mmCIF file of C-alpha atoms in Angstrom:
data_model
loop_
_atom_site.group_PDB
_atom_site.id
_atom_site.type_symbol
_atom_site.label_atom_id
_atom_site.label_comp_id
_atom_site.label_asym_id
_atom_site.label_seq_id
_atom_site.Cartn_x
_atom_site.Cartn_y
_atom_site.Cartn_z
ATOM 1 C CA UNK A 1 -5.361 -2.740 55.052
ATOM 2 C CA UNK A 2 -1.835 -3.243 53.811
ATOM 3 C CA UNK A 3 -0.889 -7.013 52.299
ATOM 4 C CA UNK A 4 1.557 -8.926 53.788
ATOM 5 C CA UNK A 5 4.006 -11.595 51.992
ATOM 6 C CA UNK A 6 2.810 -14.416 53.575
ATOM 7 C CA UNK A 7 -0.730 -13.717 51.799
ATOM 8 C CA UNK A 8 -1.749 -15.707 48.859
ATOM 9 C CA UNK A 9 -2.139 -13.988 45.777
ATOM 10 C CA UNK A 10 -5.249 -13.102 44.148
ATOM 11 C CA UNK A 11 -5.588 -14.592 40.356
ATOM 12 C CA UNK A 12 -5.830 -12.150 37.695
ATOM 13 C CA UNK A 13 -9.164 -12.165 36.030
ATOM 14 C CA UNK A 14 -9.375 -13.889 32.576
ATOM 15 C CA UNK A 15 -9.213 -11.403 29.971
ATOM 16 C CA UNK A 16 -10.419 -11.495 26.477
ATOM 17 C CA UNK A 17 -6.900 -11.414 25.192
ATOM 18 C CA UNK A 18 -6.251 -14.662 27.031
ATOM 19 C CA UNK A 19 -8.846 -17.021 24.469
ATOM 20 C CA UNK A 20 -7.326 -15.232 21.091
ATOM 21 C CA UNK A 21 -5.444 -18.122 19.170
ATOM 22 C CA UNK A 22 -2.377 -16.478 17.132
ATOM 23 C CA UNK A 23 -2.708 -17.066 13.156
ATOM 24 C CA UNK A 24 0.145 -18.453 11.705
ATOM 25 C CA UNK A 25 1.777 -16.305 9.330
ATOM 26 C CA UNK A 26 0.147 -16.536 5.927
ATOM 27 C CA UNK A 27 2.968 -16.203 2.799
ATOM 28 C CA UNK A 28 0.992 -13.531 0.163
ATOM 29 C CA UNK A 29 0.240 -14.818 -3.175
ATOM 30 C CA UNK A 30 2.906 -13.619 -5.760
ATOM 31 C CA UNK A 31 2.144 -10.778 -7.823
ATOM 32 C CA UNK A 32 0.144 -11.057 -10.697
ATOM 33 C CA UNK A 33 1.299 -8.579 -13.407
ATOM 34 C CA UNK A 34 -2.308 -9.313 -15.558
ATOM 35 C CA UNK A 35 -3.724 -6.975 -13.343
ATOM 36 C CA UNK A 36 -1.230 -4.343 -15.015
ATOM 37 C CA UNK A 37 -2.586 -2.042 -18.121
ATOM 38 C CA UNK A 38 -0.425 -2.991 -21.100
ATOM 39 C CA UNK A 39 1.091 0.023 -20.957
ATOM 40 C CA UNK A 40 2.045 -0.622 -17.085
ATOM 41 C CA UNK A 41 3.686 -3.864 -17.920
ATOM 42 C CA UNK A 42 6.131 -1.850 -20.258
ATOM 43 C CA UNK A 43 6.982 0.446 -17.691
ATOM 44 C CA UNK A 44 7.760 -1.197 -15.109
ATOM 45 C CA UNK A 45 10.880 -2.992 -16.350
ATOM 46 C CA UNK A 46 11.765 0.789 -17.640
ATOM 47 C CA UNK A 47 11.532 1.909 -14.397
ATOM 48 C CA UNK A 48 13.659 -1.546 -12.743
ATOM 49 C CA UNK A 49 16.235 -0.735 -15.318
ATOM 50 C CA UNK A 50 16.561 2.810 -15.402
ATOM 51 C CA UNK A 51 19.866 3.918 -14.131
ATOM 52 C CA UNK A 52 19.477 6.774 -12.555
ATOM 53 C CA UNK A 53 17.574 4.807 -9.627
ATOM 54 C CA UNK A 54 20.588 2.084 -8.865
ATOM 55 C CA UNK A 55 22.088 2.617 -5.747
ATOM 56 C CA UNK A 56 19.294 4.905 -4.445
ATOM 57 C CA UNK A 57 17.150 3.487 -1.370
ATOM 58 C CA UNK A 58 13.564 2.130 -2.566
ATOM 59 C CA UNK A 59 12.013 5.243 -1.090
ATOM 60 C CA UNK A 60 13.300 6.612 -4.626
ATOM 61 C CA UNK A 61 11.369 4.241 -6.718
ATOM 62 C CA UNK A 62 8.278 4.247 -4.444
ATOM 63 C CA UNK A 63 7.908 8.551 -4.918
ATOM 64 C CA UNK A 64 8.953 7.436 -9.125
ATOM 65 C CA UNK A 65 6.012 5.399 -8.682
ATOM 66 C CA UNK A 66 3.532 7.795 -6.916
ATOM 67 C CA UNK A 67 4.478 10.673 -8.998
ATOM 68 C CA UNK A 68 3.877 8.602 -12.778
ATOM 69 C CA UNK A 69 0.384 7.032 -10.736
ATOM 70 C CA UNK A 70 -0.514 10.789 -10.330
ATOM 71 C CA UNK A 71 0.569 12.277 -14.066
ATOM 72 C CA UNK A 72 -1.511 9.194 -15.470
ATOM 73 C CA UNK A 73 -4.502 10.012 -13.152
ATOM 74 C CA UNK A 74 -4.266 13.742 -13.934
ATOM 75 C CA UNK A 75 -3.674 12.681 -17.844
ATOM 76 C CA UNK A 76 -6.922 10.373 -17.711
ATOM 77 C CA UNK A 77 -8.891 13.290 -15.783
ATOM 78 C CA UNK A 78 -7.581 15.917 -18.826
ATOM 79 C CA UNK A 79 -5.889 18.182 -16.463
ATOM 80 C CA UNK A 80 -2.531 19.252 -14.963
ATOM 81 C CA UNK A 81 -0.949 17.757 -11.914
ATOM 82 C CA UNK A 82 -1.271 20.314 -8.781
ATOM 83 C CA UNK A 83 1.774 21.032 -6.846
ATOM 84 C CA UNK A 84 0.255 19.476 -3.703
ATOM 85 C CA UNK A 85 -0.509 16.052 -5.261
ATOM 86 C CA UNK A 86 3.518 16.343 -6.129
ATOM 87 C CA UNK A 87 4.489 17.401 -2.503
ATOM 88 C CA UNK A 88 2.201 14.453 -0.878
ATOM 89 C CA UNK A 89 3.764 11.686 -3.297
ATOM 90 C CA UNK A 90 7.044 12.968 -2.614
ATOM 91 C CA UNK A 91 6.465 12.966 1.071
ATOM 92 C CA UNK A 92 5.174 9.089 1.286
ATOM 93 C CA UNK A 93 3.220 10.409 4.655
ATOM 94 C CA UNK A 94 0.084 9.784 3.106
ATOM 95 C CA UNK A 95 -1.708 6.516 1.172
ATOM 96 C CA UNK A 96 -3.123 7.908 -2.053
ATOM 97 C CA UNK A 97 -6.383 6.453 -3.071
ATOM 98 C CA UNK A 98 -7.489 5.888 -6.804
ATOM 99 C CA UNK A 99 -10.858 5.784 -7.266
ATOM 100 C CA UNK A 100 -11.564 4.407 -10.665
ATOM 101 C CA UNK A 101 -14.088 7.021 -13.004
ATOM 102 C CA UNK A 102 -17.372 5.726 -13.958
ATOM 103 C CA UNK A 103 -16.255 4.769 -17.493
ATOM 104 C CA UNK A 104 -14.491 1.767 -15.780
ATOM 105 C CA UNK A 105 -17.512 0.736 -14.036
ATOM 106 C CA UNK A 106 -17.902 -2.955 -15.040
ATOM 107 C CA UNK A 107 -14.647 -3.644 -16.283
ATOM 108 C CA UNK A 108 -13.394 -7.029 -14.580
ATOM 109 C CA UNK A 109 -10.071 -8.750 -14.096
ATOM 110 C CA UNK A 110 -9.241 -11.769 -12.241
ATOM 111 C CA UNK A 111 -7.815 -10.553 -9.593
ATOM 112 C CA UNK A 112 -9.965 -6.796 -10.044
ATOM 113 C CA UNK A 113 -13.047 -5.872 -10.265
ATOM 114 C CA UNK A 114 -14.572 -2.169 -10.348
#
């Protein structure tokens, strides 16, 4: 049967949505460079200061990034660097994943530990 405006409406059923309590917004702690290899902490200021990346949007400096993660990996793994681990950190559509080797199994840092 059809409703009529003079009915009264029904309450909506409590949902589970309804109990969750928003967190407040939790400020990240700020970076801690120890967790950098000593080699890392030199180049990232090289790669801050290098000129060729002023003026170029930070999707520049995140494939910079990518691509030296991947030349180190393929370094440390004594092999070359395939053109479709270039494309993909050139593209940014992807997360890469480093999983540490087994000769790093063990090795602790405060913030790190493999």
């Amino acid at each position: 049967m059809a409703s009529s405006y003079s009915e009264k409406p029904q309450e909506e059923e409590e949902t589970f949505e309804d109990h969750i309590e928003d967190q407040p917004y939790v400020k990240p702690p700020p970076f801690d460079i120890r967790i950098l290899t000593p080699d890392q902490r030199v180049e990232l200021p090289q790669l801050q200061r290098t000129k060729e990346y002023w003026g170029k949007p930070i999707r520049h400096l995140a494939q910079m990034v990518r691509i030296h993660l991947i030349r180190d990996r393929a370094e440390f793994e004594r092999r070359d660097v395939t053109q479709y681990e270039f494309d993909a950190a050139c593209a940014l559509d992807e997360i890469m994943y480093w999983v540490p080797p087994p000769q790093l199994a063990g090795t602790s840092i405060s913030t790190l530990e493999l």
